[in-house]
């Protein structure tokens, strides 16, 4: 089961800013392991959105930003658009479990 | 641009073996800088990393503890692909299975298109 905790849902009007938190523990995010974020639009596979806490792959709009000071890490979406509706997952590594771990997932709804 | 294409059956009977394949284009399964992974998404358990295979002068495979006794991930260098076999499946193994590449930073990119596997008699 998911080791990293995210809010089940967040919502906002078009143009607004929303944030998604990702809370871990001392064996994953708190231990200094990087956090990565994925976007899963309906009917598609997850897509890398943010890597290494705050870096955007080529092609990802700068409306998406990630941060990690300790735990929780967070993903922010500014200028929310209808096409942003979907599920968002954080991911890191857990040293006590010796495996990659994911967040519980957050459904973003554009009102 | 690396792309992954999955294949395999979508229905498996309980106690039987689930088998999926992931074909790689734009990279090689024998790459010294990549790992090749299987990840599962289910309503009850969310996203779970199942395991990986990779080549660093020799072949390695690592599996998540909760499935370690039941799964095998193998490379196929002749076809430039890798496979997942999960034996003794139960309805709890129902979910969407994804293959994914990882290139040294701990994040997964790209992903295969996903295969919905239903375990049912």
Short mmCIF file of C-alpha atoms in Angstrom, two decimals:
data_model
loop_
_atom_site.label_atom_id
_atom_site.label_comp_id
_atom_site.label_asym_id
_atom_site.label_seq_id
_atom_site.Cartn_x
_atom_site.Cartn_y
_atom_site.Cartn_z
CA UNK A 1 0.00 0.00 0.00
CA UNK A 2 0.99 3.62 -0.57
CA UNK A 3 3.65 4.90 1.80
CA UNK A 4 3.41 8.58 0.90
CA UNK A 5 0.25 10.48 1.89
CA UNK A 6 -1.54 12.95 -0.36
CA UNK A 7 -4.93 14.67 -0.01
CA UNK A 8 -7.59 12.65 -1.86
CA UNK A 9 -8.80 15.64 -3.85
CA UNK A 10 -8.24 19.32 -4.54
CA UNK A 11 -10.30 21.64 -6.70
CA UNK A 12 -10.16 25.15 -8.06
CA UNK A 13 -11.67 27.46 -10.61
CA UNK A 14 -9.93 28.08 -13.93
CA UNK A 15 -6.99 30.39 -13.42
CA UNK A 16 -6.62 29.66 -9.73
CA UNK A 17 -3.66 28.10 -7.92
CA UNK A 18 -3.86 24.74 -6.19
CA UNK A 19 -1.27 22.83 -4.22
CA UNK A 20 -0.90 19.13 -3.48
CA UNK A 21 1.11 17.97 -0.47
CA UNK A 22 3.09 14.73 -0.24
CA UNK A 23 3.93 13.58 3.27
CA UNK A 24 6.42 10.85 3.96
CA UNK A 25 8.66 9.75 6.79
CA UNK A 26 12.24 9.61 7.97
CA UNK A 27 12.99 6.62 5.72
CA UNK A 28 11.97 8.30 2.47
CA UNK A 29 11.39 12.02 1.94
CA UNK A 30 12.70 12.90 5.41
CA UNK A 31 15.88 10.93 4.70
CA UNK A 32 16.66 13.26 1.81
CA UNK A 33 15.46 11.18 -1.12
CA UNK A 34 14.18 13.19 -4.05
CA UNK A 35 10.47 13.54 -4.81
CA UNK A 36 9.04 13.19 -8.31
CA UNK A 37 5.54 13.91 -9.56
CA UNK A 38 3.35 12.31 -12.20
CA UNK A 39 0.16 13.39 -13.92
CA UNK A 40 -2.35 10.78 -15.03
CA UNK A 41 -5.09 12.09 -17.29
CA UNK A 42 -8.21 9.95 -17.76
CA UNK A 43 -7.52 6.84 -19.82
CA UNK A 44 -3.78 7.43 -20.11
CA UNK A 45 -0.60 6.21 -18.46
CA UNK A 46 1.13 8.35 -15.84
CA UNK A 47 3.39 11.05 -17.29
CA UNK A 48 6.44 12.50 -15.55
CA UNK A 49 5.62 16.05 -14.46
CA UNK A 50 8.40 17.00 -12.02
CA UNK A 51 11.68 15.22 -11.31
CA UNK A 52 14.31 15.82 -8.66
CA UNK A 53 11.90 17.82 -6.45
CA UNK A 54 11.57 20.87 -8.69
CA UNK A 55 12.69 20.18 -12.27
CA UNK A 56 10.34 20.12 -15.24
CA UNK A 57 10.96 17.80 -18.19
CA UNK A 58 10.89 19.32 -21.63
CA UNK A 59 7.33 20.02 -22.71
CA UNK A 60 5.83 20.46 -19.23
CA UNK A 61 4.33 23.96 -18.85
CA UNK A 62 5.86 26.24 -16.23
CA UNK A 63 2.44 26.39 -14.54
CA UNK A 64 3.58 23.24 -12.75
CA UNK A 65 6.18 23.59 -10.00
CA UNK A 66 7.50 21.36 -7.26
CA UNK A 67 9.19 22.07 -3.96
CA UNK A 68 10.67 20.10 -1.12
CA UNK A 69 12.09 21.66 2.01
CA UNK A 70 11.68 18.65 4.24
CA UNK A 71 8.38 16.81 4.39
CA UNK A 72 5.83 17.45 3.09
CA UNK A 73 6.90 18.04 -0.46
CA UNK A 74 4.40 19.83 -2.66
CA UNK A 75 3.24 20.34 -6.22
CA UNK A 76 1.68 23.63 -7.26
CA UNK A 77 -0.44 24.27 -10.33
CA UNK A 78 -0.91 27.94 -11.13
CA UNK A 79 -3.33 29.22 -13.75
CA UNK A 80 -5.43 26.06 -13.46
CA UNK A 81 -6.87 24.85 -16.77
CA UNK A 82 -9.61 22.36 -17.62
CA UNK A 83 -7.02 20.09 -19.25
CA UNK A 84 -5.30 19.72 -15.86
CA UNK A 85 -8.12 17.54 -14.52
CA UNK A 86 -6.77 14.14 -13.56
CA UNK A 87 -4.85 12.26 -10.89
CA UNK A 88 -1.48 13.34 -9.53
CA UNK A 89 1.01 11.11 -7.72
CA UNK A 90 4.24 11.78 -5.87
CA UNK A 91 7.04 9.22 -5.77
CA UNK A 92 10.28 8.71 -3.86
CA UNK A 93 12.51 5.94 -2.53
CA UNK A 94 12.22 4.26 0.86
CA UNK A 95 15.42 2.95 2.42
CA UNK A 96 13.80 0.77 5.08
CA UNK A 97 11.54 -0.96 2.55
CA UNK A 98 14.23 -0.93 -0.17
CA UNK A 99 11.81 0.00 -2.87
CA UNK A 100 10.36 2.92 -4.79
CA UNK A 101 7.22 4.28 -3.15
CA UNK A 102 4.28 6.28 -4.44
CA UNK A 103 1.76 8.65 -2.94
CA UNK A 104 -1.90 7.83 -2.42
CA UNK A 105 -2.86 10.04 -5.35
CA UNK A 106 -4.81 13.31 -5.59
CA UNK A 107 -7.69 13.98 -7.93
CA UNK A 108 -7.64 17.51 -9.31
CA UNK A 109 -11.00 18.93 -10.34
CA UNK A 110 -11.44 22.16 -12.25
CA UNK A 111 -14.71 23.77 -11.20
CA UNK B 1 12.83 9.30 -27.93
CA UNK B 2 12.36 6.17 -25.86
CA UNK B 3 9.03 4.40 -26.21
CA UNK B 4 7.64 1.32 -24.49
CA UNK B 5 4.96 -0.95 -25.97
CA UNK B 6 3.28 -3.50 -23.76
CA UNK B 7 1.61 -6.76 -24.77
CA UNK B 8 -0.05 -9.64 -22.98
CA UNK B 9 -3.42 -11.04 -21.97
CA UNK B 10 -5.93 -9.03 -20.01
CA UNK B 11 -7.61 -11.96 -18.28
CA UNK B 12 -5.91 -14.52 -16.06
CA UNK B 13 -7.53 -17.25 -13.99
CA UNK B 14 -6.83 -17.47 -10.25
CA UNK B 15 -3.77 -19.57 -9.36
CA UNK B 16 -2.37 -19.22 -12.88
CA UNK B 17 0.57 -17.13 -14.13
CA UNK B 18 0.32 -13.55 -15.39
CA UNK B 19 2.74 -12.83 -18.25
CA UNK B 20 3.39 -9.42 -19.82
CA UNK B 21 6.03 -8.10 -22.21
CA UNK B 22 7.39 -4.61 -22.75
CA UNK B 23 9.15 -3.83 -26.05
CA UNK B 24 11.68 -0.99 -26.04
CA UNK B 25 12.36 1.39 -28.92
CA UNK B 26 14.88 4.24 -28.83
CA UNK B 27 17.03 2.53 -26.20
CA UNK B 28 18.32 -0.94 -25.40
CA UNK B 29 17.41 -3.29 -22.59
CA UNK B 30 21.18 -3.79 -22.11
CA UNK B 31 21.81 -0.09 -21.50
CA UNK B 32 24.38 0.55 -18.77
CA UNK B 33 22.49 3.61 -17.54
CA UNK B 34 18.87 2.47 -17.47
CA UNK B 35 16.71 0.18 -15.36
CA UNK B 36 13.51 -1.42 -16.64
CA UNK B 37 10.62 -1.57 -14.23
CA UNK B 38 7.11 -2.92 -13.69
CA UNK B 39 4.56 -0.90 -11.74
CA UNK B 40 0.95 -1.73 -10.86
CA UNK B 41 -2.08 0.48 -10.19
CA UNK B 42 -5.05 -0.96 -8.34
CA UNK B 43 -8.05 0.69 -6.66
CA UNK B 44 -7.29 -0.87 -3.30
CA UNK B 45 -3.50 -0.47 -3.17
CA UNK B 46 -2.75 2.49 -5.46
CA UNK B 47 0.51 2.60 -7.38
CA UNK B 48 3.03 -0.08 -6.42
CA UNK B 49 6.53 -0.65 -7.75
CA UNK B 50 6.92 -4.39 -8.40
CA UNK B 51 10.51 -4.75 -9.52
CA UNK B 52 13.19 -4.08 -12.12
CA UNK B 53 15.90 -5.59 -14.25
CA UNK B 54 19.08 -3.91 -15.47
CA UNK B 55 22.54 -4.57 -16.87
CA UNK B 56 25.76 -3.39 -15.24
CA UNK B 57 28.39 -5.75 -16.67
CA UNK B 58 25.99 -8.51 -15.67
CA UNK B 59 22.23 -8.80 -15.25
CA UNK B 60 20.46 -7.90 -12.02
CA UNK B 61 16.84 -8.14 -10.94
CA UNK B 62 15.28 -6.65 -7.79
CA UNK B 63 11.77 -7.22 -6.52
CA UNK B 64 9.45 -5.64 -3.99
CA UNK B 65 9.32 -7.73 -0.83
CA UNK B 66 5.55 -8.18 -0.97
CA UNK B 67 5.71 -9.99 -4.34
CA UNK B 68 9.28 -11.29 -4.30
CA UNK B 69 8.31 -14.95 -4.01
CA UNK B 70 5.93 -14.78 -6.96
CA UNK B 71 7.47 -12.63 -9.67
CA UNK B 72 10.26 -12.81 -12.22
CA UNK B 73 11.41 -9.96 -14.46
CA UNK B 74 13.63 -11.04 -17.34
CA UNK B 75 15.40 -9.24 -20.16
CA UNK B 76 15.23 -10.48 -23.74
CA UNK B 77 18.17 -8.98 -25.60
CA UNK B 78 17.32 -10.61 -28.93
CA UNK B 79 13.98 -8.80 -29.03
CA UNK B 80 15.05 -5.73 -27.01
CA UNK B 81 12.30 -6.21 -24.47
CA UNK B 82 11.69 -7.32 -20.92
CA UNK B 83 8.97 -9.37 -19.31
CA UNK B 84 7.00 -9.81 -16.12
CA UNK B 85 5.79 -13.16 -14.84
CA UNK B 86 3.68 -13.34 -11.70
CA UNK B 87 2.63 -16.78 -10.55
CA UNK B 88 -0.22 -17.94 -8.33
CA UNK B 89 -2.31 -14.84 -8.98
CA UNK B 90 -5.42 -13.99 -6.96
CA UNK B 91 -8.16 -11.40 -7.53
CA UNK B 92 -6.03 -9.03 -5.40
CA UNK B 93 -3.58 -8.92 -8.32
CA UNK B 94 -6.19 -7.30 -10.57
CA UNK B 95 -5.04 -3.91 -11.78
CA UNK B 96 -3.36 -1.93 -14.53
CA UNK B 97 0.23 -3.02 -15.08
CA UNK B 98 2.75 -0.56 -16.50
CA UNK B 99 6.31 -0.97 -17.64
CA UNK B 100 8.58 2.03 -17.20
CA UNK B 101 12.18 3.06 -17.78
CA UNK B 102 14.40 4.75 -15.21
CA UNK B 103 17.64 6.43 -16.27
CA UNK B 104 19.63 7.02 -13.11
CA UNK B 105 17.71 9.70 -11.25
CA UNK B 106 15.11 7.54 -9.52
CA UNK B 107 12.15 8.74 -11.55
CA UNK B 108 10.18 6.79 -14.16
CA UNK B 109 10.11 8.01 -17.72
CA UNK B 110 8.82 6.81 -20.12
CA UNK B 111 5.87 4.58 -19.26
CA UNK B 112 4.19 1.93 -21.36
CA UNK B 113 0.55 2.35 -22.26
CA UNK B 114 -0.64 0.04 -19.48
CA UNK B 115 -2.40 -3.32 -19.54
CA UNK B 116 -5.54 -3.93 -17.51
CA UNK B 117 -5.20 -7.41 -16.05
CA UNK B 118 -8.25 -8.98 -14.45
CA UNK B 119 -7.86 -12.09 -12.33
CA UNK B 120 -11.12 -13.98 -12.54
CA UNK B 121 -12.39 -17.48 -13.22
#
